[in-house]
Short mmCIF file of C-alpha atoms and ligand atoms in Angstrom, two decimals:
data_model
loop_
_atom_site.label_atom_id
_atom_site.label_comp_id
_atom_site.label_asym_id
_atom_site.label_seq_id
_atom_site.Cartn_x
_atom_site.Cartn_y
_atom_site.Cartn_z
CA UNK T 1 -48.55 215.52 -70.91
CA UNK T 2 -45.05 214.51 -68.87
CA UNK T 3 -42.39 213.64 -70.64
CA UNK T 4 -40.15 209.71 -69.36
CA UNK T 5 -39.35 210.16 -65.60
CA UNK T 6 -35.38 210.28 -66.59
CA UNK T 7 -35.47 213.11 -68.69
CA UNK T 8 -36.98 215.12 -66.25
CA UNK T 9 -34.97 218.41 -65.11
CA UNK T 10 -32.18 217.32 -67.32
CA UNK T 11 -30.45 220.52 -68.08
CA UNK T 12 -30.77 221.58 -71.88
CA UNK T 13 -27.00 222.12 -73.35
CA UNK T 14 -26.16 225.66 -73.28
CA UNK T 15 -23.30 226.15 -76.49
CA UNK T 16 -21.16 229.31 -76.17
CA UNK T 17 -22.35 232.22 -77.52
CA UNK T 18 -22.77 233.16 -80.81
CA UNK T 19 -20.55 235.96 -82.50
CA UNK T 20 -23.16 237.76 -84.22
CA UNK T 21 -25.44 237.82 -80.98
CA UNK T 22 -22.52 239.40 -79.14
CA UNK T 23 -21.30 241.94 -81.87
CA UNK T 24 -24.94 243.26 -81.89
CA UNK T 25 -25.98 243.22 -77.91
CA UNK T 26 -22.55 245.17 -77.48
CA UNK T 27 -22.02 247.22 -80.85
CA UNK T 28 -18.39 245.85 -81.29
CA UNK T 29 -16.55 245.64 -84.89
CA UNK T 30 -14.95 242.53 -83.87
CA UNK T 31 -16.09 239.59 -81.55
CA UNK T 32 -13.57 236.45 -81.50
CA UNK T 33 -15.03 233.23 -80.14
CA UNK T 34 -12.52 231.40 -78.23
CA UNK T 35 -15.21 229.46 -76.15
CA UNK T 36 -16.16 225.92 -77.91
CA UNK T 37 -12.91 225.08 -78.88
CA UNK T 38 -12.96 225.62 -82.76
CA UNK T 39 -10.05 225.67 -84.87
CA UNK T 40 -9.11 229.14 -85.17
CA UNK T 41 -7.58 228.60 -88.51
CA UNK T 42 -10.86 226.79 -90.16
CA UNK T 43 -10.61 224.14 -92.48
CA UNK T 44 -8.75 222.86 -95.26
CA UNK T 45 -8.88 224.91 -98.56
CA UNK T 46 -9.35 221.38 -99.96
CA UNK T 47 -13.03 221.15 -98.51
CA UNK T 48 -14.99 223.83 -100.91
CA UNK T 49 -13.86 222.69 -104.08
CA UNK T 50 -14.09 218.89 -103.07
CA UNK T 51 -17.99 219.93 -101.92
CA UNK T 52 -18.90 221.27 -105.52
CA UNK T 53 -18.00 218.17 -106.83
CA UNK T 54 -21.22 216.42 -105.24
CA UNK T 55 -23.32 219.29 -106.04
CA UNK T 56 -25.72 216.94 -108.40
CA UNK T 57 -26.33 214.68 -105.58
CA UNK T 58 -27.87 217.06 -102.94
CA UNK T 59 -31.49 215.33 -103.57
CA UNK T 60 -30.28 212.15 -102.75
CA UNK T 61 -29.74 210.59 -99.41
CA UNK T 62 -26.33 209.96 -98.18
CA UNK T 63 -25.09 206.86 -97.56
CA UNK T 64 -25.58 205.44 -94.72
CA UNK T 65 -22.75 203.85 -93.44
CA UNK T 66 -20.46 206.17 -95.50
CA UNK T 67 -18.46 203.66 -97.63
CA UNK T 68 -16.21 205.93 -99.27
CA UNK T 69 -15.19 208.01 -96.15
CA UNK T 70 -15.23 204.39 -94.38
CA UNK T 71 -12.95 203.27 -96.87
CA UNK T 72 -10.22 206.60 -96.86
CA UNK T 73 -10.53 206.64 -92.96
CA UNK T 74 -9.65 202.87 -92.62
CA UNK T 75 -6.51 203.25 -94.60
CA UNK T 76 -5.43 206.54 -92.67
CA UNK T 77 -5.89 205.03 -89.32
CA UNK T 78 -4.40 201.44 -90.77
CA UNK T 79 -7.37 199.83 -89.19
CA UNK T 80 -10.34 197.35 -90.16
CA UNK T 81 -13.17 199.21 -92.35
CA UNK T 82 -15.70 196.97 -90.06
CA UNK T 83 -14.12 198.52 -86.78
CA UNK T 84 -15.82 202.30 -87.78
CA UNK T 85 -19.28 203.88 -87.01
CA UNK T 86 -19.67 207.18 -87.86
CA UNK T 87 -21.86 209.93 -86.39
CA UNK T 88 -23.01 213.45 -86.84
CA UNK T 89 -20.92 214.65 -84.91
CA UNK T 90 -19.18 212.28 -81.78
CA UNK T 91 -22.05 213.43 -79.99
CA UNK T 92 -23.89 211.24 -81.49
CA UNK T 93 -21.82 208.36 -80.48
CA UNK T 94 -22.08 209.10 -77.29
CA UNK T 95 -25.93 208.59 -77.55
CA UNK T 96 -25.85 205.70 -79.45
CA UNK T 97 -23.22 204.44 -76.62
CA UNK T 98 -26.37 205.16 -73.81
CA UNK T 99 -29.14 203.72 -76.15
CA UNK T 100 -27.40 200.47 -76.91
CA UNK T 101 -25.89 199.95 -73.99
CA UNK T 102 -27.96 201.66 -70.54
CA UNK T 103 -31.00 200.64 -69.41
CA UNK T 104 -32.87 201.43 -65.79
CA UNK T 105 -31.11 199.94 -63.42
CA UNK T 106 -27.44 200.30 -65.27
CA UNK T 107 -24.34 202.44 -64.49
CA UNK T 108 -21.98 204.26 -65.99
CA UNK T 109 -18.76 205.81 -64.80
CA UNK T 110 -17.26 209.15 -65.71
CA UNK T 111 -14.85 211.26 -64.14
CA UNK T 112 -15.83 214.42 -61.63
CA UNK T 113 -15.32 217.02 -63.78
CA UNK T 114 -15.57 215.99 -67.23
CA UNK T 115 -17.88 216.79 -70.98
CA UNK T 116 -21.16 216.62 -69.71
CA UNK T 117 -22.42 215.06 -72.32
CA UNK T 118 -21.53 210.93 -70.54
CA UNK T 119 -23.62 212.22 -67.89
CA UNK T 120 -26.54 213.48 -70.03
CA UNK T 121 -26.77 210.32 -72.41
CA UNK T 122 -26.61 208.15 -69.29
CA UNK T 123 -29.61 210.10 -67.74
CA UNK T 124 -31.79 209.45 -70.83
CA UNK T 125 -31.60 205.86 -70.55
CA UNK T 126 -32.52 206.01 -66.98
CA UNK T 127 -29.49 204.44 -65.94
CA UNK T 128 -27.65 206.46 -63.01
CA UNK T 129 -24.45 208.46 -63.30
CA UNK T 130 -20.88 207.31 -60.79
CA UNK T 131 -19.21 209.89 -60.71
CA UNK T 132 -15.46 209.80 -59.77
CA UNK T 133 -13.09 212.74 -58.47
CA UNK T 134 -10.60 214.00 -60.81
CA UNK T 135 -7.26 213.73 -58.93
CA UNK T 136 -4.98 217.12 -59.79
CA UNK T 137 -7.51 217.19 -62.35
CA UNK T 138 -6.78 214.63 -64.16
CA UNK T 139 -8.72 211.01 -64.58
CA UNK T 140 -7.86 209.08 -61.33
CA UNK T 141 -8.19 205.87 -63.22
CA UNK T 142 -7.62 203.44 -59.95
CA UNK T 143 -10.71 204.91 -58.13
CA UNK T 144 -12.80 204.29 -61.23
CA UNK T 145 -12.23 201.34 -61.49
CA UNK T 146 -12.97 200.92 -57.89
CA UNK T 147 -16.37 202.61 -58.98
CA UNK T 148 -17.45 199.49 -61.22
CA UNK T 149 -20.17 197.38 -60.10
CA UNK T 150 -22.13 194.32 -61.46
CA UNK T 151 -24.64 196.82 -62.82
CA UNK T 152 -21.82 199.52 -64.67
CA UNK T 153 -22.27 199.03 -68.34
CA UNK T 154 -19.58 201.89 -69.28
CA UNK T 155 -16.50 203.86 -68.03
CA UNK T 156 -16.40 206.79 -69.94
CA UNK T 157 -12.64 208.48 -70.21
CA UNK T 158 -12.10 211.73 -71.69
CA UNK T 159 -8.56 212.01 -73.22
CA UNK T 160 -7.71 214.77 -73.03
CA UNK T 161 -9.98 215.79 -70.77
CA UNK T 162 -12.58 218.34 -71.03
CA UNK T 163 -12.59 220.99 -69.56
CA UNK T 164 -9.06 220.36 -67.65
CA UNK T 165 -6.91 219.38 -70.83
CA UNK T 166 -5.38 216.79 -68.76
CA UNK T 167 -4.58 213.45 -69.81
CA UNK T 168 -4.01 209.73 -68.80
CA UNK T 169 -0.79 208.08 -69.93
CA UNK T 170 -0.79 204.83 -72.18
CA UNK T 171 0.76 203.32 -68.76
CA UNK T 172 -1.90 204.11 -66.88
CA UNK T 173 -4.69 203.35 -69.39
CA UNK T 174 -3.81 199.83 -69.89
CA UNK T 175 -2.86 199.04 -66.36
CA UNK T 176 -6.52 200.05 -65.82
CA UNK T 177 -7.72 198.27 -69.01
CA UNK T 178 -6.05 194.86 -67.85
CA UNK T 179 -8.26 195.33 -64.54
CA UNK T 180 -11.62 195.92 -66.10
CA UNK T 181 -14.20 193.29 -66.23
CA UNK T 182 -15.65 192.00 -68.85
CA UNK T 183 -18.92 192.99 -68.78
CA UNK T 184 -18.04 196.98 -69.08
CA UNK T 185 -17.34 198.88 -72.09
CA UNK T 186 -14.64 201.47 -72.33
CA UNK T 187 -15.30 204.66 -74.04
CA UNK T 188 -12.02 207.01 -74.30
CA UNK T 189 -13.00 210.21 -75.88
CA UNK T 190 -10.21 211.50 -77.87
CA UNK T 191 -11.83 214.54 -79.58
CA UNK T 192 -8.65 216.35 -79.14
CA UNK T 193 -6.36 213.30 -80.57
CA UNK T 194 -4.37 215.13 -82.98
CA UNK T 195 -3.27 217.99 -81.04
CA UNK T 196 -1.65 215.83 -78.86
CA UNK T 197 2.41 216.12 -78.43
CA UNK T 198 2.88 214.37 -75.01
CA UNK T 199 5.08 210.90 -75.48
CA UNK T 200 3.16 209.33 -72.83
CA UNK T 201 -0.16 209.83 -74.46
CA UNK T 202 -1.72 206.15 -75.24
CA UNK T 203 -1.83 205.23 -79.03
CA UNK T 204 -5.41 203.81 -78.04
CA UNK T 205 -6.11 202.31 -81.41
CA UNK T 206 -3.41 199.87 -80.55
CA UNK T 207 -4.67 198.17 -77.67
CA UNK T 208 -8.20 197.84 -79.45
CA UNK T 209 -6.23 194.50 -81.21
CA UNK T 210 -6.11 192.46 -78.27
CA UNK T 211 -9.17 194.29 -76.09
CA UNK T 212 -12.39 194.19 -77.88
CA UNK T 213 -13.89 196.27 -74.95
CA UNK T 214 -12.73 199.54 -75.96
CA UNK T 215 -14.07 202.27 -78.33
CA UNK T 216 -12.15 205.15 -79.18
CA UNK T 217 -14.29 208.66 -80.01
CA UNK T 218 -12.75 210.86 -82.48
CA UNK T 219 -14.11 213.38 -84.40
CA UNK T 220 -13.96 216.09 -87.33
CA UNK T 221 -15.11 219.36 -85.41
CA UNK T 222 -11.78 220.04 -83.96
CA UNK T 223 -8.73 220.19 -85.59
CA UNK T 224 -9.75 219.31 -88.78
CA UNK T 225 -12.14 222.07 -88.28
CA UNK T 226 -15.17 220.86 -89.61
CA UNK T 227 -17.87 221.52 -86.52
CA UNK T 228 -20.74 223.05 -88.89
CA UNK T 229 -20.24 219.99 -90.49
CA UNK T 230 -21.11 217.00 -87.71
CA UNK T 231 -19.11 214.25 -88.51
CA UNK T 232 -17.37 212.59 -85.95
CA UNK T 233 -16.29 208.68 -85.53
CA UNK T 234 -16.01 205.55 -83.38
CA UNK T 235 -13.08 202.95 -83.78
CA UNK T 236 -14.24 199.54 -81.73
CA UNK T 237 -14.44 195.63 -82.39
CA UNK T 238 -16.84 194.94 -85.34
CA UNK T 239 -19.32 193.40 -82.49
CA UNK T 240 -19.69 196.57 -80.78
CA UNK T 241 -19.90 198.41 -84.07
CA UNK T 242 -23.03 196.16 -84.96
CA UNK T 243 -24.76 196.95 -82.06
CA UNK T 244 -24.29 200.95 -81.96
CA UNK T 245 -25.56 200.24 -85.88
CA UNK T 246 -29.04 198.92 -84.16
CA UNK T 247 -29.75 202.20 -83.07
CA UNK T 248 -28.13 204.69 -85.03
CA UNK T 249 -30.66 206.37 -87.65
CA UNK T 250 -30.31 205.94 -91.26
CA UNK T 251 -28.33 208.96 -92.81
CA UNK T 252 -27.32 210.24 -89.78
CA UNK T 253 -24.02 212.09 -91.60
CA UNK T 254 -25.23 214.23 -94.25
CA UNK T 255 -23.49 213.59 -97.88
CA UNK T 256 -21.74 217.23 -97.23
CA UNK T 257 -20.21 216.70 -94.41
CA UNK T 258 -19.21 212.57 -95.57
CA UNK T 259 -17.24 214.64 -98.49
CA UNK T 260 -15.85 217.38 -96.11
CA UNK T 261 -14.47 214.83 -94.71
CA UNK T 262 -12.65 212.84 -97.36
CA UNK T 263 -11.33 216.48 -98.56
CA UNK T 264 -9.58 217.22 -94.86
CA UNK T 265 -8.56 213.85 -94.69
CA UNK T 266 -6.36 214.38 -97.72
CA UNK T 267 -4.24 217.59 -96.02
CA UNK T 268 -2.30 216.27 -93.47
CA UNK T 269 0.05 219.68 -93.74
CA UNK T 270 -2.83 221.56 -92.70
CA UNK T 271 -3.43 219.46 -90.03
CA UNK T 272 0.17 219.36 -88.76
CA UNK T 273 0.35 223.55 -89.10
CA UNK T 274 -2.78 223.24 -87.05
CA UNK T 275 -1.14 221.41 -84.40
CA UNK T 276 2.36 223.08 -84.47
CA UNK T 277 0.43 227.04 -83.79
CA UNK T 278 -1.44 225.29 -81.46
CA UNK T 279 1.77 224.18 -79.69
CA UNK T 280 2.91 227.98 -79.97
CA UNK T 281 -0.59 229.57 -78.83
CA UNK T 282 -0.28 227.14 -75.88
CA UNK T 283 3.29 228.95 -75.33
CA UNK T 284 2.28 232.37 -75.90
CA UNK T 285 -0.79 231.98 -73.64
CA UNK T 286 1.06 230.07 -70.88
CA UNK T 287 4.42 231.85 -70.31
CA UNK T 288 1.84 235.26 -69.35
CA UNK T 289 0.15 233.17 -67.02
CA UNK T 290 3.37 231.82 -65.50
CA UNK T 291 4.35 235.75 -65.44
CA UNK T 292 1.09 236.87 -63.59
CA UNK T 293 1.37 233.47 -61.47
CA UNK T 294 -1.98 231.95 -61.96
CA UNK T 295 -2.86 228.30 -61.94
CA UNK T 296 -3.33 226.34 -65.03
CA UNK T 297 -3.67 222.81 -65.84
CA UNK T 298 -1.02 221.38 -68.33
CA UNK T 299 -3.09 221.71 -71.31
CA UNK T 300 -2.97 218.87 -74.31
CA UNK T 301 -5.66 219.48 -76.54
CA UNK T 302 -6.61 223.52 -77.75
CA UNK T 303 -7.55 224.68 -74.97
CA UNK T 304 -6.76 226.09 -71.25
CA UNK T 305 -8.49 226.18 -67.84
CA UNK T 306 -7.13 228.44 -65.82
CA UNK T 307 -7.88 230.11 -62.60
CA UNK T 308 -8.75 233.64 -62.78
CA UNK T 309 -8.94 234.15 -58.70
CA UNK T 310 -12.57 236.15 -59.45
CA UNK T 311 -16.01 234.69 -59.93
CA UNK T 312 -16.01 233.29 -63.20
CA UNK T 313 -19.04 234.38 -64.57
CA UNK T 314 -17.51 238.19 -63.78
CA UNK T 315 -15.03 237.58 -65.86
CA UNK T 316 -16.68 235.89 -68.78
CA UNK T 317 -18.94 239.26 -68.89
CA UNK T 318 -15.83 241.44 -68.98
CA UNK T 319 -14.31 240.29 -71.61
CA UNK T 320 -17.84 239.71 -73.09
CA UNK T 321 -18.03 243.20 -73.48
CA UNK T 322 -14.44 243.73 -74.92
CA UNK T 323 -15.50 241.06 -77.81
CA UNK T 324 -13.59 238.07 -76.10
CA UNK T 325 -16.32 235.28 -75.81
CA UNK T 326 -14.71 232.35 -73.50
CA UNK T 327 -16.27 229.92 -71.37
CA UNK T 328 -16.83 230.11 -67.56
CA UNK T 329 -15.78 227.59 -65.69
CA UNK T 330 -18.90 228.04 -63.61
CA UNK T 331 -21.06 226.12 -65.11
CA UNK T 332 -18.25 223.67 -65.80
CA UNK T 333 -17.56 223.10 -61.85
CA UNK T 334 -14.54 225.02 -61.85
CA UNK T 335 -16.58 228.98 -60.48
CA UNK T 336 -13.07 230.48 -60.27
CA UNK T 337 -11.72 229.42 -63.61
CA UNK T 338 -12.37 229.74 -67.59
CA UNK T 339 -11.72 227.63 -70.59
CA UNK T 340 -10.28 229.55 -73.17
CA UNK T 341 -9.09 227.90 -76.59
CA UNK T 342 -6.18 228.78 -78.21
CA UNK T 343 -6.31 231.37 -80.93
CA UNK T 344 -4.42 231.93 -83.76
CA UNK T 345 -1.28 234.50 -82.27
CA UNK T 346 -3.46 237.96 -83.00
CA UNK T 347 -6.69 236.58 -81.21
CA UNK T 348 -3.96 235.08 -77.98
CA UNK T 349 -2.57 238.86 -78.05
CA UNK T 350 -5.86 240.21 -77.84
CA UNK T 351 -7.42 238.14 -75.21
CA UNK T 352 -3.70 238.53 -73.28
CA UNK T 353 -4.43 242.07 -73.62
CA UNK T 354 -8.22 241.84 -72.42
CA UNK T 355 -7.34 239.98 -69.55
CA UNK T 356 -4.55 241.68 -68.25
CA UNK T 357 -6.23 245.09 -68.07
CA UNK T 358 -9.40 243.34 -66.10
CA UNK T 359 -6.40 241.44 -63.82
CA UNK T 360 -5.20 245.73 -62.97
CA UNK T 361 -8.58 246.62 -62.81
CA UNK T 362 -9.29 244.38 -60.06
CA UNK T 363 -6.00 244.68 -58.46
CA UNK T 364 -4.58 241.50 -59.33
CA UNK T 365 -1.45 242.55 -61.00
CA UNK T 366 0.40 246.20 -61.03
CA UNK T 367 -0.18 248.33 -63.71
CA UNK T 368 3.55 247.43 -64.69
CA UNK T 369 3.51 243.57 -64.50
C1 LIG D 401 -14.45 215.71 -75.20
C2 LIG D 401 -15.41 215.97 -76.29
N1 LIG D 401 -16.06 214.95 -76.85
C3 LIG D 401 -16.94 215.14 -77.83
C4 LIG D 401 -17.21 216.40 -78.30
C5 LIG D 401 -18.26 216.55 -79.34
O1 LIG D 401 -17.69 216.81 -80.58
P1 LIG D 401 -18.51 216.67 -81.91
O2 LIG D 401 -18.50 218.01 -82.53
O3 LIG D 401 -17.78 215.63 -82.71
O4 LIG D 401 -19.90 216.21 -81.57
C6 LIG D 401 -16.58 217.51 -77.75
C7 LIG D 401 -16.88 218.86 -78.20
O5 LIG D 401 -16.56 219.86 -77.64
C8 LIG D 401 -15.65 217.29 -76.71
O6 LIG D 401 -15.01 218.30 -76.12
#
């Protein structure tokens, strides 16, 4: 048996690793995960009680196009009902993006580094990755769109960017959307949305009014902190809603997580308190860095690459072993750096602390730095 030519030695996803798996292989007390950018604060306390309240439905399907979180989503983004396909998890989108719109043949463009996940849905459907440069390591917008061809389909933009945090400013994203042709759809992923405090960051929704080409990716799993859950969304014109609902499978998001949902929708304190630690975790991890002068890219979202100056995957063991699981930027392009998320302030202080005894190990900094 062979499996379709285009799947062939397509890496499988490797997720970060899991907390128990590490508290066992290395007898620790205490493992914190700061590697897949959770929200280190969880969820809304509205979610269990709200998820008791459906507990009589659990043998029945879900509904399929989710009316009721449809409906409470619609009115908190101030948008069209028809403009929103949801999907376990954006993940999903993304697929449903490369089923309904790449064929053999097609294109898509992404950014060089970026989530790995444009390039993987794009190999499925046998169409063939561009792959553009970041510039400072952020999205250098003018040479994708001197990328696009008569056979790109999609320009995929990560906003911010994974893994570099960067972003694109609304200047720059609709200079570039004015130049795009017609016959290309633009995904901007905006998983991190709401931790976003830069002015210059686009309010994408907007320009969807008067550019049907665009779909915006958002998604429950970050700060709302619902990732067990899978839910994430897509806001685009209703014409590219009804094609993504061609080939999206029938109760893709469970009735749990469609109620989750609702429930975090309806905390918008928790989500600003959320944001405003982040804001302070991005402080409290950044001002050390700027002490032990080591690069960094301006972070946006809850996370930070930065550059360790030692093989990555080193690193990522070492603090492995003192219970810190973060990401290497190895695998991520970057074999110098890692992506660490932001913590709550005791899980900063103890990575800080993790980190700065492997940087005097090593000779990096003085014992008294
Ligand atoms: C940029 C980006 N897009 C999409 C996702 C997928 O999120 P979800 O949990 O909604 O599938 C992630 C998750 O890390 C991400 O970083």
């Amino acid at each position: 048996m062979e499996p379709k030519a285009s799947i062939r030695g397509l890496p499988v996803y490797k997720p970060g690793k899991p907390l128990e798996e590490v508290r066992r292989e290395f007898g620790l007390s205490e493992v914190i995960k700061l590697a897949s950018n959770e929200n280190p604060f969880g969820c809304s306390p509205k979610v269990w009680p709200a998820l008791g309240k459906i507990k009589e439905q659990f043998h029945i399907y879900p509904e399929g196009l989710a009316p009721d979180l449809r409906e409470k989503l619609a009115h908190h983004l101030e948008t069209d009902p028809e403009r929103i396909i949801f999907g376990n998890g954006s993940d999903e989108i993304i697929q449903m993006i490369g089923r309904a719109y790449l064929e053999l043949g097609s294109e898509s463009v992404m950014a060089d580094l970026t989530f790995p996940r444009y390039e993987t849905a794009t190999r499925i459907e046998g169409a063939k990755p561009v792959k553009v440069p970041l510039k400072d390591g952020v999205h250098d917008l003018q040479a994708m769109l001197g990328a696009i061809t008569d056979q790109t389909r999609i320009v995929w933009i990560c906003n911010p960017n994974n893994p570099t945090g960067t972003i694109v400013s609304y200047e720059e994203l609709s200079r570039f959307l004015d130049q795009v042709p017609d016959h290309v759809l633009v995904v901007v992923d905006e998983a991190y949305y709401e931790y976003v405090t830069d002015s210059e960051y686009p309010n994408t929704l907007s320009l969807l009014d008067y550019n049907p080409q665009i779909i915006v990716l958002r998604t429950f799993s970050k700060i709302y902190g619902l990732a067990a859950f899978r839910v994430g969304y897509g806001v685009a014109h209703p014409d590219v809603v009804r094609e993504l609902n061609r080939v999206r499978e029938p109760f893709n998001v469970s009735r749990l997580a469609q109620q989750a949902a609702i429930a975090a929708l309806d905390d918008e304190p928790f989500i600003l308190y959320c944001r405003n630690q982040n804001r302070l975790g991005i402080k409290q991890i950044t001002e050390q860095l700027d002490e032990w002068n080591l690069h960094y890219y301006p972070p946006s979202g809850n996370f930070i690459l930065l550059d360790t100056t030692m093989p990555a995957d080193d690193v990522y063991q070492e603090l492995l072993q003192q219970g810190i699981i973060v990401r290497s930027g190895a695998a991520l392009g970057f074999p110098s750096y890692i992506r660490v998320t932001v913590g709550n302030e005791e899980q900063n202080k103890r990575f800080l602390y993790a980190f700065r005894k492997l940087l005097e190990m090593k000779g990096k900094i003085s014992a008294n730095a």
